[in-house]
Coordinates of C-alpha atoms in Angstrom, one line a residue:
X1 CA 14.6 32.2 117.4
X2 CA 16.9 29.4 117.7
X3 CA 20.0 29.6 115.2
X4 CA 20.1 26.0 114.0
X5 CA 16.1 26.2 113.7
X6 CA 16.9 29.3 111.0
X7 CA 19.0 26.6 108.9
X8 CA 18.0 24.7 105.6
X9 CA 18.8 21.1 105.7
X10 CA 21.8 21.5 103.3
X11 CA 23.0 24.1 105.8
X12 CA 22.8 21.7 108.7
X13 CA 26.1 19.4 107.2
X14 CA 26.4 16.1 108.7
X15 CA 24.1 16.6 111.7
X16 CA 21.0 13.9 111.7
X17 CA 18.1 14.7 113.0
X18 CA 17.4 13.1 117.0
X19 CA 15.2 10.4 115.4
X20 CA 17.1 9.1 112.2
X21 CA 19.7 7.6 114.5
X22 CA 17.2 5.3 116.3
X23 CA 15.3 4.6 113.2
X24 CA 18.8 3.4 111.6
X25 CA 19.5 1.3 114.5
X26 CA 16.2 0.0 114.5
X27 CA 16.2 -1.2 110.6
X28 CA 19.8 -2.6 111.1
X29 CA 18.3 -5.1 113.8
X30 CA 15.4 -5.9 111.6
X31 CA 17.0 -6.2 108.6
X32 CA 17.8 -9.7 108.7
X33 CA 14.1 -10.8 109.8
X34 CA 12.9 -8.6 106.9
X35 CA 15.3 -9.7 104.6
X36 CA 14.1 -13.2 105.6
X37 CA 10.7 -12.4 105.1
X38 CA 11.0 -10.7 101.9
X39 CA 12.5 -14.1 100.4
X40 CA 9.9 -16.1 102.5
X41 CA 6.5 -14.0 100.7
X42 CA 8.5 -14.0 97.4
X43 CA 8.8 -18.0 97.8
X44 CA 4.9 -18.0 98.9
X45 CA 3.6 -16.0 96.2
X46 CA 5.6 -18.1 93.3
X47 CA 3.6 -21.4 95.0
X48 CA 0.5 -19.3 95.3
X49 CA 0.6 -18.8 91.7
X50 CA 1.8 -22.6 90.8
X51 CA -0.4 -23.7 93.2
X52 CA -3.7 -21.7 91.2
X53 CA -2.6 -23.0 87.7
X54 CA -2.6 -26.5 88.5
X55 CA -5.9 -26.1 90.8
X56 CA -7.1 -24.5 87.8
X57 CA -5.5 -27.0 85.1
X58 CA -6.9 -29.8 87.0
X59 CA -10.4 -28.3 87.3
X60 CA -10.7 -28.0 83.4
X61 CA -9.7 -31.6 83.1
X62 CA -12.6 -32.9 85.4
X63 CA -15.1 -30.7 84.1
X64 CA -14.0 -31.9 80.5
X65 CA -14.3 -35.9 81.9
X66 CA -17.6 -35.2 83.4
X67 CA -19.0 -34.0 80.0
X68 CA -17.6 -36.9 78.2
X69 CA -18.9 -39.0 80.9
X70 CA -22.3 -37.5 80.8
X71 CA -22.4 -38.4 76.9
X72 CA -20.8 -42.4 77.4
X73 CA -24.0 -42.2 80.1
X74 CA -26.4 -41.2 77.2
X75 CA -24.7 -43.9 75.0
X76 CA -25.6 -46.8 76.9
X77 CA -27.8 -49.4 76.1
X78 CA -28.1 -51.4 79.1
X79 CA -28.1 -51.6 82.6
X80 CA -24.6 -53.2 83.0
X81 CA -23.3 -50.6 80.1
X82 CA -24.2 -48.3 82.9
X83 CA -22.8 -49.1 85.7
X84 CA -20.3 -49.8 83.9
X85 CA -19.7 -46.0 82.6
X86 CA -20.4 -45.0 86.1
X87 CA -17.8 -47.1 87.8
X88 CA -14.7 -46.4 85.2
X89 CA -15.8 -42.9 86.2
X90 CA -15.7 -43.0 89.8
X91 CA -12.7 -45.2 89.5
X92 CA -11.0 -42.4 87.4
X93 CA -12.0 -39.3 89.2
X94 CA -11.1 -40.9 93.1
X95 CA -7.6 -41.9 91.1
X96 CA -7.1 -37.8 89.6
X97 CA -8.8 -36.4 93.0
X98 CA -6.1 -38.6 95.2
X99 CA -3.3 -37.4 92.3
X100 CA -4.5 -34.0 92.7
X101 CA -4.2 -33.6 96.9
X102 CA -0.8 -35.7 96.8
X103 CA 0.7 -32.9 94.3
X104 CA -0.6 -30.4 96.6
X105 CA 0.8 -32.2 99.8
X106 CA 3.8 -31.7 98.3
X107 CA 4.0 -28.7 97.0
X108 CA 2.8 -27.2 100.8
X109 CA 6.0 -30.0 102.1
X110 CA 8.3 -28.0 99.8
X111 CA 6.7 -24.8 100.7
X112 CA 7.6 -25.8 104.7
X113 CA 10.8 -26.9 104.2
X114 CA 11.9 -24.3 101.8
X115 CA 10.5 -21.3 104.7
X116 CA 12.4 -23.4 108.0
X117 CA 15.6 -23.1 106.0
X118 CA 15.1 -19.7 104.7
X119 CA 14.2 -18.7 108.6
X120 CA 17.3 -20.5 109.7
X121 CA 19.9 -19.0 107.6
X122 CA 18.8 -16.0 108.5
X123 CA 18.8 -16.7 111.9
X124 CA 22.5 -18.1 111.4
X125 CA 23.1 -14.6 110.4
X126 CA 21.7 -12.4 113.2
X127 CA 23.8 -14.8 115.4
X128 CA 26.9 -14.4 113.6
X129 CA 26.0 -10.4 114.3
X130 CA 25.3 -10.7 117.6
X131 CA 28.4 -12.8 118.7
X132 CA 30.4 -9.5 117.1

């Protein structure tokens, strides 16, 4: 039986084992990629979740107009008091709609622009590391 195989780990000192020397070399290359991507999924999931409230938001505010707009329907007493109704309510929901897909344009702009420069500091980094 080998002698170092008889050993305990706290008997072994300083040695590491054949594999932990690669593995550490390997994380410190990687660690500025996952360092960028932790921030990046961080970032994603904070515009995932703003993203859901105001999908949801929005949502309740059209199906609240739609009820009110189905009861100014009922209300009417004639035919141009109908189409009437109808058109303020298309007019309205095409305006909120258009609102709606603009916010979220921009919110997925910001979400772009906020990843390239997250990517490219990092990226400043590993270069900085690799010039040394």
């Amino acid at each position: 039986m080998n002698a170092n195989a008889s050993r305990s780990l706290p008997d072994q000192g300083s040695e590491n084992p054949p594999g932990l020397a690669s593995f550490d070399a390997l994380l410190s290359i990687n660690r500025p990629m996952l360092a960028a991507m932790t921030e990046i999924n961080g970032r994603f999931l904070e515009q995932f979740s703003r993203a859901n409230n105001e999908w949801l938001g929005f949502v309740n505010r059209r199906l609240n107009e739609d009820m009110a707009a189905s009861q100014r329907f009922m209300e009417c007493k004639t035919l141009q008091d109908l189409f009437a109704a109808y058109s303020e309510f298309f007019q309205r929901a095409q305006q909120q709609y258009q609102a709606e897909f603009q916010y979220f344009a921009r919110l997925n702009q910001k979400l772009a622009d906020e990843t390239a420069t997250v990517i490219k500091s990092h990226m400043d980094e590993i270069e900085a590391d690799v010039r040394h």
